């Protein structure tokens, strides 16, 4: 298998910059642009590193890229983008898109997205993706020229298929159910986690008040004064420590969010299967009805009620020539239909095979990544506990000197 | 006005005379016609007289050492259900070698009312001393169950502390009401006796002054007053902060209780991640338990002691005011005499008595303040170290929980 792009090229989203410009309606707007830097991995000559190429992209271009990939590779679980708007925020975090912390976390998320695509065996080979990383000008036009928007399935069509499909592959049905549940449970988790963070922040910050009152109290004490004063300092340290702790936890939340959005990508693949399957079923149904019509015309028996049949009964039978012509048309259509059905069947099977392969790849990636995320989370908690023990031990020592 | 300490020790005592704690007072001091600020004569025949300065100082030193001769404990709360009411009694156990007690050991049952009675009696009979506070009589928050284990235990500790503080006091521990409290089988009978006596005398029990106004508090007592003001203010702030922390912790706990189970739900959806997710869920559950214990400890052990000291400060400020009044009375009488312009070589006994009262009060108060400051320092040292300890224990429990699941999370499942 060909090495994926990630192994050949170093990709980073290294900077974010606020820009002002004019939008499509010629109104002034502020947006953030992100600097994508790329560099070939193998050094050009001894000890020398390859030069760095760079270009600026904004979030909407990333969106365009992802839409293109989703439509062009419907059997692939396409990596998701970081959230468009800040969601699941706890009170201290800002929901403002321009907030530097949000921008920073988004920068990391976008870099992660590019790395995911670049390490995907199929997606990394896409030319549009490569141009996204390397070609500054004219990329948008290039994407639009592929005409991918025309290939996109309408939401309505997809919804219709979901409800009406009769025989989807059971695995996809199960997978869709799983992705629904996954989305629900991760959303819940993120919501509660945000509330937990909020409350924890409160607990730590209130301890800061001890610092001030111990200091005031120490002023009227003789022997107890020093101990109180220094203990108060440790309370201040304790109160301040929560900021870093919670900032680190945001990274954990981002890791969970990625998989929340991945659930959507999974569902998209399942929907595509349902659509294809529905299409197939419709085509088969259509073929069957045409065959039936043909048979009826040929044998003269009416098995199914049809308005045409009734009207011809009422207004007289058609001529044998007319009937012959009709049969001929139908036979042509039937032949076409059979070919179409064959290719649709093939398409469907191919889709199922390649989609399922990618799904298996995705499952392994998910299990690996989430395990890592949980381990990191546990490590963070351990670090927080150790800091707590340290601070209170220091405070205890100060109290013992009172 | 001569310094109280200087008068008693240098004039009356010979250079080589240092009485041991258990001896009676030197006769010279015993002969002085002393009376308590409310007019009742002082019994100077026992070491319990309030002006036995030297005696007291000696006792102070010895009590810190090995010569403890009185031990009191409060334990074994029991609920009593009667037709009229339900109440709790506590067992008060005394072990002593003091001559003032007939037996070496006593075990009686007392209820809060009895402790309250004792405190009132002590305030009446030893107005120049700082009487330790009792835990609050009524529960402020109506939701608290006064028969719950936690409430009873908290109260028991406070009552135990109350009696121990009296036991440690060189003057209060010899008080006759205290003795009766510790020893009497039927305390109610004794109480009624006391009430009858009072109604005979026809006087209000409370110390009443002639409404004299003090011009200015002597510096050292003004300093004490200021100190107490700031001290109780700061304690009040600490109390509020501690309550706020407990509140925030409980709200944090509520969220954590919802947080943990979500991991479990997720675990139910997964195959390979099932165990790690369950592990995280259980871990969070353990942290919840640890947090609950921390909040409970703070509520039961930390807050009550803070409040005790606030009450202590309040009662101490009242004693300061009483002292002011005694001094005011003396100064007013002295002035009255001076105005009469009679060429008396000797100050009238009435004014002399007032002077002695002031001196005694000041001496008692100063000694008690010193003792109080010392005890306060130890009490707060212990209290705050305890608070730090509880927090350390909380974090240690959480640390253990999280460390124990790391191997679980890192575990590679068996390859199929």
JSON list of N, CA and C in Angstrom, two decimals, chain B residues 72-124:
[
{"chain": "B", "resi": 72, "resn": "UNK", "atom": "N", "xyz": [-12.42, 14.98, 83.42]},
{"chain": "B", "resi": 72, "resn": "UNK", "atom": "CA", "xyz": [-13.86, 14.92, 83.14]},
{"chain": "B", "resi": 72, "resn": "UNK", "atom": "C", "xyz": [-14.09, 14.57, 81.67]},
{"chain": "B", "resi": 73, "resn": "UNK", "atom": "N", "xyz": [-15.03, 13.66, 81.44]},
{"chain": "B", "resi": 73, "resn": "UNK", "atom": "CA", "xyz": [-15.36, 13.28, 80.05]},
{"chain": "B", "resi": 73, "resn": "UNK", "atom": "C", "xyz": [-16.87, 13.28, 79.85]},
{"chain": "B", "resi": 74, "resn": "UNK", "atom": "N", "xyz": [-17.27, 13.67, 78.66]},
{"chain": "B", "resi": 74, "resn": "UNK", "atom": "CA", "xyz": [-18.69, 13.61, 78.27]},
{"chain": "B", "resi": 74, "resn": "UNK", "atom": "C", "xyz": [-18.82, 12.59, 77.15]},
{"chain": "B", "resi": 75, "resn": "UNK", "atom": "N", "xyz": [-19.64, 11.57, 77.35]},
{"chain": "B", "resi": 75, "resn": "UNK", "atom": "CA", "xyz": [-19.84, 10.60, 76.27]},
{"chain": "B", "resi": 75, "resn": "UNK", "atom": "C", "xyz": [-21.18, 9.90, 76.42]},
{"chain": "B", "resi": 76, "resn": "UNK", "atom": "N", "xyz": [-21.37, 8.86, 75.61]},
{"chain": "B", "resi": 76, "resn": "UNK", "atom": "CA", "xyz": [-22.53, 7.99, 75.70]},
{"chain": "B", "resi": 76, "resn": "UNK", "atom": "C", "xyz": [-23.88, 8.71, 75.67]},
{"chain": "B", "resi": 77, "resn": "UNK", "atom": "N", "xyz": [-24.17, 9.39, 74.57]},
{"chain": "B", "resi": 77, "resn": "UNK", "atom": "CA", "xyz": [-25.48, 10.05, 74.49]},
{"chain": "B", "resi": 77, "resn": "UNK", "atom": "C", "xyz": [-26.60, 9.02, 74.40]},
{"chain": "B", "resi": 78, "resn": "UNK", "atom": "N", "xyz": [-27.71, 9.30, 75.12]},
{"chain": "B", "resi": 78, "resn": "UNK", "atom": "CA", "xyz": [-28.87, 8.40, 75.08]},
{"chain": "B", "resi": 78, "resn": "UNK", "atom": "C", "xyz": [-30.14, 9.20, 74.95]},
{"chain": "B", "resi": 79, "resn": "UNK", "atom": "N", "xyz": [-31.04, 8.62, 74.20]},
{"chain": "B", "resi": 79, "resn": "UNK", "atom": "CA", "xyz": [-32.31, 9.31, 73.98]},
{"chain": "B", "resi": 79, "resn": "UNK", "atom": "C", "xyz": [-33.32, 8.85, 75.03]},
{"chain": "B", "resi": 80, "resn": "UNK", "atom": "N", "xyz": [-34.03, 9.80, 75.59]},
{"chain": "B", "resi": 80, "resn": "UNK", "atom": "CA", "xyz": [-35.07, 9.46, 76.57]},
{"chain": "B", "resi": 80, "resn": "UNK", "atom": "C", "xyz": [-36.42, 9.91, 76.04]},
{"chain": "B", "resi": 81, "resn": "UNK", "atom": "N", "xyz": [-37.34, 8.99, 76.01]},
{"chain": "B", "resi": 81, "resn": "UNK", "atom": "CA", "xyz": [-38.68, 9.34, 75.55]},
{"chain": "B", "resi": 81, "resn": "UNK", "atom": "C", "xyz": [-39.65, 9.33, 76.73]},
{"chain": "B", "resi": 82, "resn": "UNK", "atom": "N", "xyz": [-40.16, 10.53, 77.05]},
{"chain": "B", "resi": 82, "resn": "UNK", "atom": "CA", "xyz": [-41.13, 10.64, 78.15]},
{"chain": "B", "resi": 82, "resn": "UNK", "atom": "C", "xyz": [-42.46, 11.12, 77.60]},
{"chain": "B", "resi": 83, "resn": "UNK", "atom": "N", "xyz": [-43.44, 11.13, 78.46]},
{"chain": "B", "resi": 83, "resn": "UNK", "atom": "CA", "xyz": [-44.77, 11.56, 78.00]},
{"chain": "B", "resi": 83, "resn": "UNK", "atom": "C", "xyz": [-44.74, 13.02, 77.56]},
{"chain": "B", "resi": 84, "resn": "UNK", "atom": "N", "xyz": [-44.04, 13.83, 78.33]},
{"chain": "B", "resi": 84, "resn": "UNK", "atom": "CA", "xyz": [-44.04, 15.27, 78.03]},
{"chain": "B", "resi": 84, "resn": "UNK", "atom": "C", "xyz": [-43.06, 15.64, 76.93]},
{"chain": "B", "resi": 85, "resn": "UNK", "atom": "N", "xyz": [-41.92, 14.97, 76.94]},
{"chain": "B", "resi": 85, "resn": "UNK", "atom": "CA", "xyz": [-40.90, 15.37, 75.96]},
{"chain": "B", "resi": 85, "resn": "UNK", "atom": "C", "xyz": [-39.92, 14.25, 75.64]},
{"chain": "B", "resi": 86, "resn": "UNK", "atom": "N", "xyz": [-39.14, 14.49, 74.60]},
{"chain": "B", "resi": 86, "resn": "UNK", "atom": "CA", "xyz": [-38.05, 13.58, 74.25]},
{"chain": "B", "resi": 86, "resn": "UNK", "atom": "C", "xyz": [-36.77, 14.39, 74.35]},
{"chain": "B", "resi": 87, "resn": "UNK", "atom": "N", "xyz": [-35.73, 13.82, 74.97]},
{"chain": "B", "resi": 87, "resn": "UNK", "atom": "CA", "xyz": [-34.49, 14.57, 75.07]},
{"chain": "B", "resi": 87, "resn": "UNK", "atom": "C", "xyz": [-33.30, 13.61, 75.15]},
{"chain": "B", "resi": 88, "resn": "UNK", "atom": "N", "xyz": [-32.15, 14.20, 75.04]},
{"chain": "B", "resi": 88, "resn": "UNK", "atom": "CA", "xyz": [-30.90, 13.41, 75.08]},
{"chain": "B", "resi": 88, "resn": "UNK", "atom": "C", "xyz": [-30.18, 13.67, 76.39]},
{"chain": "B", "resi": 89, "resn": "UNK", "atom": "N", "xyz": [-29.62, 12.63, 77.00]},
{"chain": "B", "resi": 89, "resn": "UNK", "atom": "CA", "xyz": [-28.71, 12.84, 78.14]},
{"chain": "B", "resi": 89, "resn": "UNK", "atom": "C", "xyz": [-27.33, 12.32, 77.77]},
{"chain": "B", "resi": 90, "resn": "UNK", "atom": "N", "xyz": [-26.34, 12.88, 78.42]},
{"chain": "B", "resi": 90, "resn": "UNK", "atom": "CA", "xyz": [-24.96, 12.48, 78.19]},
{"chain": "B", "resi": 90, "resn": "UNK", "atom": "C", "xyz": [-24.38, 12.00, 79.51]},
{"chain": "B", "resi": 91, "resn": "UNK", "atom": "N", "xyz": [-23.48, 11.06, 79.42]},
{"chain": "B", "resi": 91, "resn": "UNK", "atom": "CA", "xyz": [-22.83, 10.58, 80.64]},
{"chain": "B", "resi": 91, "resn": "UNK", "atom": "C", "xyz": [-21.64, 11.48, 80.93]},
{"chain": "B", "resi": 92, "resn": "UNK", "atom": "N", "xyz": [-21.56, 11.98, 82.15]},
{"chain": "B", "resi": 92, "resn": "UNK", "atom": "CA", "xyz": [-20.42, 12.80, 82.58]},
{"chain": "B", "resi": 92, "resn": "UNK", "atom": "C", "xyz": [-19.64, 12.00, 83.60]},
{"chain": "B", "resi": 93, "resn": "UNK", "atom": "N", "xyz": [-18.42, 11.65, 83.22]},
{"chain": "B", "resi": 93, "resn": "UNK", "atom": "CA", "xyz": [-17.57, 10.83, 84.08]},
{"chain": "B", "resi": 93, "resn": "UNK", "atom": "C", "xyz": [-16.47, 11.69, 84.68]},
{"chain": "B", "resi": 94, "resn": "UNK", "atom": "N", "xyz": [-16.28, 11.56, 85.97]},
{"chain": "B", "resi": 94, "resn": "UNK", "atom": "CA", "xyz": [-15.23, 12.33, 86.66]},
{"chain": "B", "resi": 94, "resn": "UNK", "atom": "C", "xyz": [-14.27, 11.39, 87.36]},
{"chain": "B", "resi": 95, "resn": "UNK", "atom": "N", "xyz": [-12.99, 11.67, 87.22]},
{"chain": "B", "resi": 95, "resn": "UNK", "atom": "CA", "xyz": [-11.96, 10.94, 87.99]},
{"chain": "B", "resi": 95, "resn": "UNK", "atom": "C", "xyz": [-11.08, 11.98, 88.66]},
{"chain": "B", "resi": 96, "resn": "UNK", "atom": "N", "xyz": [-10.93, 11.89, 89.98]},
{"chain": "B", "resi": 96, "resn": "UNK", "atom": "CA", "xyz": [-10.19, 12.94, 90.66]},
{"chain": "B", "resi": 96, "resn": "UNK", "atom": "C", "xyz": [-9.55, 12.48, 91.95]},
{"chain": "B", "resi": 97, "resn": "UNK", "atom": "N", "xyz": [-8.50, 13.21, 92.35]},
{"chain": "B", "resi": 97, "resn": "UNK", "atom": "CA", "xyz": [-7.86, 12.96, 93.65]},
{"chain": "B", "resi": 97, "resn": "UNK", "atom": "C", "xyz": [-8.04, 14.17, 94.56]},
{"chain": "B", "resi": 98, "resn": "UNK", "atom": "N", "xyz": [-8.82, 15.11, 94.11]},
{"chain": "B", "resi": 98, "resn": "UNK", "atom": "CA", "xyz": [-9.00, 16.34, 94.91]},
{"chain": "B", "resi": 98, "resn": "UNK", "atom": "C", "xyz": [-9.79, 16.10, 96.18]},
{"chain": "B", "resi": 99, "resn": "UNK", "atom": "N", "xyz": [-9.41, 16.81, 97.19]},
{"chain": "B", "resi": 99, "resn": "UNK", "atom": "CA", "xyz": [-10.06, 16.69, 98.50]},
{"chain": "B", "resi": 99, "resn": "UNK", "atom": "C", "xyz": [-11.50, 17.19, 98.46]},
{"chain": "B", "resi": 100, "resn": "UNK", "atom": "N", "xyz": [-11.76, 18.11, 97.54]},
{"chain": "B", "resi": 100, "resn": "UNK", "atom": "CA", "xyz": [-13.11, 18.69, 97.45]},
{"chain": "B", "resi": 100, "resn": "UNK", "atom": "C", "xyz": [-14.15, 17.66, 97.03]},
{"chain": "B", "resi": 101, "resn": "UNK", "atom": "N", "xyz": [-13.69, 16.51, 96.52]},
{"chain": "B", "resi": 101, "resn": "UNK", "atom": "CA", "xyz": [-14.61, 15.47, 96.09]},
{"chain": "B", "resi": 101, "resn": "UNK", "atom": "C", "xyz": [-14.58, 14.31, 97.09]},
{"chain": "B", "resi": 102, "resn": "UNK", "atom": "N", "xyz": [-15.75, 13.81, 97.46]},
{"chain": "B", "resi": 102, "resn": "UNK", "atom": "CA", "xyz": [-15.84, 12.72, 98.43]},
{"chain": "B", "resi": 102, "resn": "UNK", "atom": "C", "xyz": [-15.32, 11.40, 97.86]},
{"chain": "B", "resi": 103, "resn": "UNK", "atom": "N", "xyz": [-15.61, 11.18, 96.58]},
{"chain": "B", "resi": 103, "resn": "UNK", "atom": "CA", "xyz": [-15.21, 9.91, 95.96]},
{"chain": "B", "resi": 103, "resn": "UNK", "atom": "C", "xyz": [-14.18, 10.18, 94.86]},
{"chain": "B", "resi": 104, "resn": "UNK", "atom": "N", "xyz": [-13.41, 9.14, 94.54]},
{"chain": "B", "resi": 104, "resn": "UNK", "atom": "CA", "xyz": [-12.44, 9.34, 93.46]},
{"chain": "B", "resi": 104, "resn": "UNK", "atom": "C", "xyz": [-13.06, 9.29, 92.05]},
{"chain": "B", "resi": 105, "resn": "UNK", "atom": "N", "xyz": [-14.24, 8.68, 91.96]},
{"chain": "B", "resi": 105, "resn": "UNK", "atom": "CA", "xyz": [-14.88, 8.56, 90.65]},
{"chain": "B", "resi": 105, "resn": "UNK", "atom": "C", "xyz": [-16.35, 8.87, 90.72]},
{"chain": "B", "resi": 106, "resn": "UNK", "atom": "N", "xyz": [-16.85, 9.49, 89.68]},
{"chain": "B", "resi": 106, "resn": "UNK", "atom": "CA", "xyz": [-18.29, 9.76, 89.60]},
{"chain": "B", "resi": 106, "resn": "UNK", "atom": "C", "xyz": [-18.78, 9.50, 88.18]},
{"chain": "B", "resi": 107, "resn": "UNK", "atom": "N", "xyz": [-20.03, 9.09, 88.06]},
{"chain": "B", "resi": 107, "resn": "UNK", "atom": "CA", "xyz": [-20.64, 8.96, 86.76]},
{"chain": "B", "resi": 107, "resn": "UNK", "atom": "C", "xyz": [-22.09, 9.39, 86.87]},
{"chain": "B", "resi": 108, "resn": "UNK", "atom": "N", "xyz": [-22.42, 10.48, 86.19]},
{"chain": "B", "resi": 108, "resn": "UNK", "atom": "CA", "xyz": [-23.79, 10.99, 86.26]},
{"chain": "B", "resi": 108, "resn": "UNK", "atom": "C", "xyz": [-24.30, 11.23, 84.85]},
{"chain": "B", "resi": 109, "resn": "UNK", "atom": "N", "xyz": [-25.61, 11.39, 84.73]},
{"chain": "B", "resi": 109, "resn": "UNK", "atom": "CA", "xyz": [-26.17, 11.72, 83.43]},
{"chain": "B", "resi": 109, "resn": "UNK", "atom": "C", "xyz": [-26.72, 13.14, 83.47]},
{"chain": "B", "resi": 110, "resn": "UNK", "atom": "N", "xyz": [-26.39, 13.89, 82.43]},
{"chain": "B", "resi": 110, "resn": "UNK", "atom": "CA", "xyz": [-26.84, 15.28, 82.37]},
{"chain": "B", "resi": 110, "resn": "UNK", "atom": "C", "xyz": [-27.39, 15.58, 80.99]},
{"chain": "B", "resi": 111, "resn": "UNK", "atom": "N", "xyz": [-28.35, 16.51, 80.96]},
{"chain": "B", "resi": 111, "resn": "UNK", "atom": "CA", "xyz": [-28.86, 16.96, 79.67]},
{"chain": "B", "resi": 111, "resn": "UNK", "atom": "C", "xyz": [-28.44, 18.40, 79.43]},
{"chain": "B", "resi": 112, "resn": "UNK", "atom": "N", "xyz": [-28.66, 18.88, 78.20]},
{"chain": "B", "resi": 112, "resn": "UNK", "atom": "CA", "xyz": [-28.20, 20.22, 77.83]},
{"chain": "B", "resi": 112, "resn": "UNK", "atom": "C", "xyz": [-28.65, 21.27, 78.84]},
{"chain": "B", "resi": 113, "resn": "UNK", "atom": "N", "xyz": [-29.87, 21.19, 79.28]},
{"chain": "B", "resi": 113, "resn": "UNK", "atom": "CA", "xyz": [-30.42, 22.13, 80.26]},
{"chain": "B", "resi": 113, "resn": "UNK", "atom": "C", "xyz": [-29.49, 22.28, 81.46]},
{"chain": "B", "resi": 114, "resn": "UNK", "atom": "N", "xyz": [-28.95, 21.13, 81.89]},
{"chain": "B", "resi": 114, "resn": "UNK", "atom": "CA", "xyz": [-28.09, 21.10, 83.06]},
{"chain": "B", "resi": 114, "resn": "UNK", "atom": "C", "xyz": [-26.78, 21.85, 82.79]},
{"chain": "B", "resi": 115, "resn": "UNK", "atom": "N", "xyz": [-26.25, 21.66, 81.59]},
{"chain": "B", "resi": 115, "resn": "UNK", "atom": "CA", "xyz": [-25.03, 22.37, 81.23]},
{"chain": "B", "resi": 115, "resn": "UNK", "atom": "C", "xyz": [-25.31, 23.87, 81.19]},
{"chain": "B", "resi": 116, "resn": "UNK", "atom": "N", "xyz": [-26.44, 24.21, 80.66]},
{"chain": "B", "resi": 116, "resn": "UNK", "atom": "CA", "xyz": [-26.84, 25.62, 80.56]},
{"chain": "B", "resi": 116, "resn": "UNK", "atom": "C", "xyz": [-26.97, 26.23, 81.97]},
{"chain": "B", "resi": 117, "resn": "UNK", "atom": "N", "xyz": [-27.59, 25.46, 82.86]},
{"chain": "B", "resi": 117, "resn": "UNK", "atom": "CA", "xyz": [-27.72, 25.90, 84.25]},
{"chain": "B", "resi": 117, "resn": "UNK", "atom": "C", "xyz": [-26.34, 26.14, 84.85]},
{"chain": "B", "resi": 118, "resn": "UNK", "atom": "N", "xyz": [-25.43, 25.18, 84.64]},
{"chain": "B", "resi": 118, "resn": "UNK", "atom": "CA", "xyz": [-24.07, 25.29, 85.17]},
{"chain": "B", "resi": 118, "resn": "UNK", "atom": "C", "xyz": [-23.40, 26.56, 84.68]},
{"chain": "B", "resi": 119, "resn": "UNK", "atom": "N", "xyz": [-23.53, 26.81, 83.40]},
{"chain": "B", "resi": 119, "resn": "UNK", "atom": "CA", "xyz": [-22.88, 27.98, 82.83]},
{"chain": "B", "resi": 119, "resn": "UNK", "atom": "C", "xyz": [-23.40, 29.27, 83.46]},
{"chain": "B", "resi": 120, "resn": "UNK", "atom": "N", "xyz": [-24.70, 29.33, 83.60]},
{"chain": "B", "resi": 120, "resn": "UNK", "atom": "CA", "xyz": [-25.30, 30.51, 84.22]},
{"chain": "B", "resi": 120, "resn": "UNK", "atom": "C", "xyz": [-24.80, 30.70, 85.64]},
{"chain": "B", "resi": 121, "resn": "UNK", "atom": "N", "xyz": [-24.73, 29.60, 86.36]},
{"chain": "B", "resi": 121, "resn": "UNK", "atom": "CA", "xyz": [-24.27, 29.64, 87.74]},
{"chain": "B", "resi": 121, "resn": "UNK", "atom": "C", "xyz": [-22.83, 30.13, 87.80]},
{"chain": "B", "resi": 122, "resn": "UNK", "atom": "N", "xyz": [-22.02, 29.64, 86.88]},
{"chain": "B", "resi": 122, "resn": "UNK", "atom": "CA", "xyz": [-20.62, 30.06, 86.86]},
{"chain": "B", "resi": 122, "resn": "UNK", "atom": "C", "xyz": [-20.50, 31.55, 86.56]},
{"chain": "B", "resi": 123, "resn": "UNK", "atom": "N", "xyz": [-21.30, 32.02, 85.59]},
{"chain": "B", "resi": 123, "resn": "UNK", "atom": "CA", "xyz": [-21.26, 33.44, 85.25]},
{"chain": "B", "resi": 123, "resn": "UNK", "atom": "C", "xyz": [-21.63, 34.30, 86.45]},
{"chain": "B", "resi": 124, "resn": "UNK", "atom": "N", "xyz": [-22.64, 33.83, 87.17]},
{"chain": "B", "resi": 124, "resn": "UNK", "atom": "CA", "xyz": [-23.09, 34.55, 88.37]},
{"chain": "B", "resi": 124, "resn": "UNK", "atom": "C", "xyz": [-22.02, 34.57, 89.44]}
]
